[in-house]
Amino acid sequence: MRGYRPEAGSDLVAFGEVVNETTFGRRRDVDLGEARIDWVTTGAVIHETKSSRSPSPAHDAQVRHYCLLLERRGVNVRGGIVHYPLIRRTTDVPWNDQARDEAETAEDEARAVIAQAAPPDRQTRAACRGCSYLDYCWGT
């Protein structure tokens, strides 16, 4: 599972990339190897574009994770913005001590799942809607 990046084969991710490119075509993504940030503006503000029509706590968690990754590389991160071009809305994601703690806790929880001898039970399929790992978990 290490290094597995299902984004390359995901139709949902492909759709999101089209939305991102047609909305923010001049922006360049930042590839960290383990993650790809849509773009970072001056002052180290992380921008993530979502094709979803409704904001999700998972979207904010993703931006906090990116903030943590950049901070570990010595970048003085200010926070992030999640863009929802289909509904013409943005949400601000602050980067402070609480956000850092949440990102580190989420990372610890993910590592604990990865370290298990057996994979956890699958979520209901409806809970997986929009996840790029859907085919990995539910594929035949």
PDB file of C-alpha atoms in Angstrom:
ATOM      1  CA  MET A   1       0.000   0.000   0.000  1.00  0.00           C
ATOM      2  CA  ARG A   2       2.962   2.307   0.548  1.00  0.00           C
ATOM      3  CA  GLY A   3       3.229   4.736  -2.321  1.00  0.00           C
ATOM      4  CA  TYR A   4      -0.163   3.732  -3.751  1.00  0.00           C
ATOM      5  CA  ARG A   5      -1.735   6.753  -5.413  1.00  0.00           C
ATOM      6  CA  PRO A   6      -5.097   5.867  -6.954  1.00  0.00           C
ATOM      7  CA  GLU A   7      -5.579   9.407  -8.216  1.00  0.00           C
ATOM      8  CA  ALA A   8      -4.037   8.514 -11.564  1.00  0.00           C
ATOM      9  CA  GLY A   9      -6.851   6.122 -12.462  1.00  0.00           C
ATOM     10  CA  SER A  10      -9.762   7.885 -10.799  1.00  0.00           C
ATOM     11  CA  ASP A  11     -12.483   9.423 -12.955  1.00  0.00           C
ATOM     12  CA  LEU A  12     -13.461  11.637 -10.006  1.00  0.00           C
ATOM     13  CA  VAL A  13      -9.931  13.002  -9.722  1.00  0.00           C
ATOM     14  CA  ALA A  14      -9.779  13.504 -13.495  1.00  0.00           C
ATOM     15  CA  PHE A  15     -13.024  15.509 -13.332  1.00  0.00           C
ATOM     16  CA  GLY A  16     -11.621  17.572 -10.457  1.00  0.00           C
ATOM     17  CA  GLU A  17      -8.472  18.284 -12.449  1.00  0.00           C
ATOM     18  CA  VAL A  18     -10.555  19.531 -15.381  1.00  0.00           C
ATOM     19  CA  VAL A  19     -12.505  21.809 -13.027  1.00  0.00           C
ATOM     20  CA  ASN A  20      -9.236  23.079 -11.549  1.00  0.00           C
ATOM     21  CA  GLU A  21      -7.574  23.643 -14.940  1.00  0.00           C
ATOM     22  CA  THR A  22     -10.561  25.428 -16.472  1.00  0.00           C
ATOM     23  CA  THR A  23     -11.057  27.610 -13.400  1.00  0.00           C
ATOM     24  CA  PHE A  24      -7.459  28.265 -12.377  1.00  0.00           C
ATOM     25  CA  GLY A  25      -5.533  27.421 -15.551  1.00  0.00           C
ATOM     26  CA  ARG A  26      -2.495  29.597 -14.862  1.00  0.00           C
ATOM     27  CA  ARG A  27      -1.770  28.042 -11.485  1.00  0.00           C
ATOM     28  CA  ARG A  28       0.862  25.322 -11.170  1.00  0.00           C
ATOM     29  CA  ASP A  29       0.584  22.426  -8.784  1.00  0.00           C
ATOM     30  CA  VAL A  30       3.237  21.660  -6.174  1.00  0.00           C
ATOM     31  CA  ASP A  31       4.232  17.985  -6.164  1.00  0.00           C
ATOM     32  CA  LEU A  32       5.720  16.889  -2.850  1.00  0.00           C
ATOM     33  CA  GLY A  33       6.025  13.277  -3.974  1.00  0.00           C
ATOM     34  CA  GLU A  34       3.709  12.015  -1.249  1.00  0.00           C
ATOM     35  CA  ALA A  35       1.082  14.662  -2.026  1.00  0.00           C
ATOM     36  CA  ARG A  36       0.209  17.138  -4.744  1.00  0.00           C
ATOM     37  CA  ILE A  37      -1.001  20.592  -3.772  1.00  0.00           C
ATOM     38  CA  ASP A  38      -3.102  22.438  -6.352  1.00  0.00           C
ATOM     39  CA  TRP A  39      -1.128  25.650  -5.803  1.00  0.00           C
ATOM     40  CA  VAL A  40       0.523  27.824  -3.161  1.00  0.00           C
ATOM     41  CA  THR A  41       0.396  31.615  -3.246  1.00  0.00           C
ATOM     42  CA  THR A  42       2.813  34.179  -1.872  1.00  0.00           C
ATOM     43  CA  GLY A  43       2.910  34.050   1.886  1.00  0.00           C
ATOM     44  CA  ALA A  44       2.528  30.255   1.858  1.00  0.00           C
ATOM     45  CA  VAL A  45      -1.247  30.036   1.533  1.00  0.00           C
ATOM     46  CA  ILE A  46      -2.258  26.606   0.239  1.00  0.00           C
ATOM     47  CA  HIS A  47      -5.073  26.409  -2.313  1.00  0.00           C
ATOM     48  CA  GLU A  48      -7.054  23.251  -3.003  1.00  0.00           C
ATOM     49  CA  THR A  49      -9.802  23.014  -5.635  1.00  0.00           C
ATOM     50  CA  LYS A  50     -12.717  20.631  -5.177  1.00  0.00           C
ATOM     51  CA  SER A  51     -15.312  19.620  -7.737  1.00  0.00           C
ATOM     52  CA  SER A  52     -17.771  18.878  -4.939  1.00  0.00           C
ATOM     53  CA  ARG A  53     -20.926  20.916  -4.548  1.00  0.00           C
ATOM     54  CA  SER A  54     -20.713  20.793  -0.764  1.00  0.00           C
ATOM     55  CA  PRO A  55     -17.839  21.546   1.593  1.00  0.00           C
ATOM     56  CA  SER A  56     -16.627  18.660   3.727  1.00  0.00           C
ATOM     57  CA  PRO A  57     -14.519  18.410   6.888  1.00  0.00           C
ATOM     58  CA  ALA A  58     -12.312  16.003   4.900  1.00  0.00           C
ATOM     59  CA  HIS A  59     -11.426  18.827   2.495  1.00  0.00           C
ATOM     60  CA  ASP A  60     -10.210  20.988   5.388  1.00  0.00           C
ATOM     61  CA  ALA A  61      -8.310  18.003   6.818  1.00  0.00           C
ATOM     62  CA  GLN A  62      -6.534  17.559   3.484  1.00  0.00           C
ATOM     63  CA  VAL A  63      -5.405  21.193   3.503  1.00  0.00           C
ATOM     64  CA  ARG A  64      -4.226  20.875   7.126  1.00  0.00           C
ATOM     65  CA  HIS A  65      -2.214  17.806   6.082  1.00  0.00           C
ATOM     66  CA  TYR A  66      -0.593  19.821   3.288  1.00  0.00           C
ATOM     67  CA  CYS A  67       0.183  22.609   5.777  1.00  0.00           C
ATOM     68  CA  LEU A  68       1.885  20.069   8.035  1.00  0.00           C
ATOM     69  CA  LEU A  69       3.938  18.645   5.157  1.00  0.00           C
ATOM     70  CA  LEU A  70       5.135  22.089   4.077  1.00  0.00           C
ATOM     71  CA  GLU A  71       5.875  23.157   7.642  1.00  0.00           C
ATOM     72  CA  ARG A  72       8.058  20.080   8.079  1.00  0.00           C
ATOM     73  CA  ARG A  73       9.997  21.250   5.018  1.00  0.00           C
ATOM     74  CA  GLY A  74      10.692  24.582   6.694  1.00  0.00           C
ATOM     75  CA  VAL A  75       7.924  26.639   5.072  1.00  0.00           C
ATOM     76  CA  ASN A  76       6.207  29.174   7.341  1.00  0.00           C
ATOM     77  CA  VAL A  77       2.633  28.257   6.347  1.00  0.00           C
ATOM     78  CA  ARG A  78      -0.191  30.758   6.930  1.00  0.00           C
ATOM     79  CA  GLY A  79      -3.173  28.519   6.180  1.00  0.00           C
ATOM     80  CA  GLY A  80      -5.218  27.442   3.240  1.00  0.00           C
ATOM     81  CA  ILE A  81      -8.275  28.034   1.110  1.00  0.00           C
ATOM     82  CA  VAL A  82     -10.536  25.375  -0.368  1.00  0.00           C
ATOM     83  CA  HIS A  83     -12.133  26.500  -3.634  1.00  0.00           C
ATOM     84  CA  TYR A  84     -15.482  25.137  -4.840  1.00  0.00           C
ATOM     85  CA  PRO A  85     -15.815  26.620  -8.350  1.00  0.00           C
ATOM     86  CA  LEU A  86     -19.040  24.763  -9.175  1.00  0.00           C
ATOM     87  CA  ILE A  87     -20.848  26.608  -6.372  1.00  0.00           C
ATOM     88  CA  ARG A  88     -18.584  29.709  -6.461  1.00  0.00           C
ATOM     89  CA  ARG A  89     -17.608  29.391  -2.820  1.00  0.00           C
ATOM     90  CA  THR A  90     -14.419  29.218  -0.776  1.00  0.00           C
ATOM     91  CA  THR A  91     -13.667  28.158   2.788  1.00  0.00           C
ATOM     92  CA  ASP A  92     -10.695  29.329   4.808  1.00  0.00           C
ATOM     93  CA  VAL A  93      -8.610  26.753   6.660  1.00  0.00           C
ATOM     94  CA  PRO A  94      -6.589  28.331   9.466  1.00  0.00           C
ATOM     95  CA  TRP A  95      -3.145  27.026  10.389  1.00  0.00           C
ATOM     96  CA  ASN A  96      -2.488  27.362  14.100  1.00  0.00           C
ATOM     97  CA  ASP A  97      -1.609  25.132  17.051  1.00  0.00           C
ATOM     98  CA  GLN A  98      -5.057  23.508  17.084  1.00  0.00           C
ATOM     99  CA  ALA A  99      -4.951  22.819  13.332  1.00  0.00           C
ATOM    100  CA  ARG A 100      -1.439  21.370  13.680  1.00  0.00           C
ATOM    101  CA  ASP A 101      -2.636  19.070  16.498  1.00  0.00           C
ATOM    102  CA  GLU A 102      -5.595  17.920  14.362  1.00  0.00           C
ATOM    103  CA  ALA A 103      -3.308  17.194  11.403  1.00  0.00           C
ATOM    104  CA  GLU A 104      -0.832  15.270  13.551  1.00  0.00           C
ATOM    105  CA  THR A 105      -3.646  13.270  15.189  1.00  0.00           C
ATOM    106  CA  ALA A 106      -5.125  12.384  11.781  1.00  0.00           C
ATOM    107  CA  GLU A 107      -1.681  11.331  10.578  1.00  0.00           C
ATOM    108  CA  ASP A 108      -1.167   9.144  13.680  1.00  0.00           C
ATOM    109  CA  GLU A 109      -4.578   7.523  13.134  1.00  0.00           C
ATOM    110  CA  ALA A 110      -3.770   6.813   9.483  1.00  0.00           C
ATOM    111  CA  ARG A 111      -0.425   5.272  10.416  1.00  0.00           C
ATOM    112  CA  ALA A 112      -2.164   3.073  13.009  1.00  0.00           C
ATOM    113  CA  VAL A 113      -4.573   1.778  10.353  1.00  0.00           C
ATOM    114  CA  ILE A 114      -1.711   1.101   7.940  1.00  0.00           C
ATOM    115  CA  ALA A 115       0.194  -0.783  10.655  1.00  0.00           C
ATOM    116  CA  GLN A 116      -2.700  -3.176  11.339  1.00  0.00           C
ATOM    117  CA  ALA A 117      -2.209  -6.787  10.284  1.00  0.00           C
ATOM    118  CA  ALA A 118      -5.561  -6.790   8.473  1.00  0.00           C
ATOM    119  CA  PRO A 119      -7.380  -3.952   6.740  1.00  0.00           C
ATOM    120  CA  PRO A 120     -10.313  -2.374   8.578  1.00  0.00           C
ATOM    121  CA  ASP A 121     -13.863  -3.229   7.575  1.00  0.00           C
ATOM    122  CA  ARG A 122     -15.094  -1.316   4.560  1.00  0.00           C
ATOM    123  CA  GLN A 123     -17.289   1.692   5.090  1.00  0.00           C
ATOM    124  CA  THR A 124     -20.729   1.663   3.529  1.00  0.00           C
ATOM    125  CA  ARG A 125     -20.406   2.344  -0.168  1.00  0.00           C
ATOM    126  CA  ALA A 126     -22.320   5.615   0.212  1.00  0.00           C
ATOM    127  CA  ALA A 127     -19.665   6.859   2.662  1.00  0.00           C
ATOM    128  CA  CYS A 128     -17.029   6.240  -0.012  1.00  0.00           C
ATOM    129  CA  ARG A 129     -18.689   8.326  -2.709  1.00  0.00           C
ATOM    130  CA  GLY A 130     -16.154  10.783  -4.090  1.00  0.00           C
ATOM    131  CA  CYS A 131     -13.116   8.990  -2.679  1.00  0.00           C
ATOM    132  CA  SER A 132     -10.314   8.196  -5.121  1.00  0.00           C
ATOM    133  CA  TYR A 133      -9.746   4.903  -3.268  1.00  0.00           C
ATOM    134  CA  LEU A 134     -13.296   3.683  -4.088  1.00  0.00           C
ATOM    135  CA  ASP A 135     -12.149   1.277  -6.809  1.00  0.00           C
ATOM    136  CA  TYR A 136      -9.339  -0.015  -4.614  1.00  0.00           C
ATOM    137  CA  CYS A 137     -11.723  -0.903  -1.773  1.00  0.00           C
ATOM    138  CA  TRP A 138     -14.802  -1.888  -3.770  1.00  0.00           C
ATOM    139  CA  GLY A 139     -13.313  -3.141  -7.055  1.00  0.00           C
ATOM    140  CA  THR A 140     -13.707  -6.736  -8.103  1.00  0.00           C
TER     141      THR A 140
END
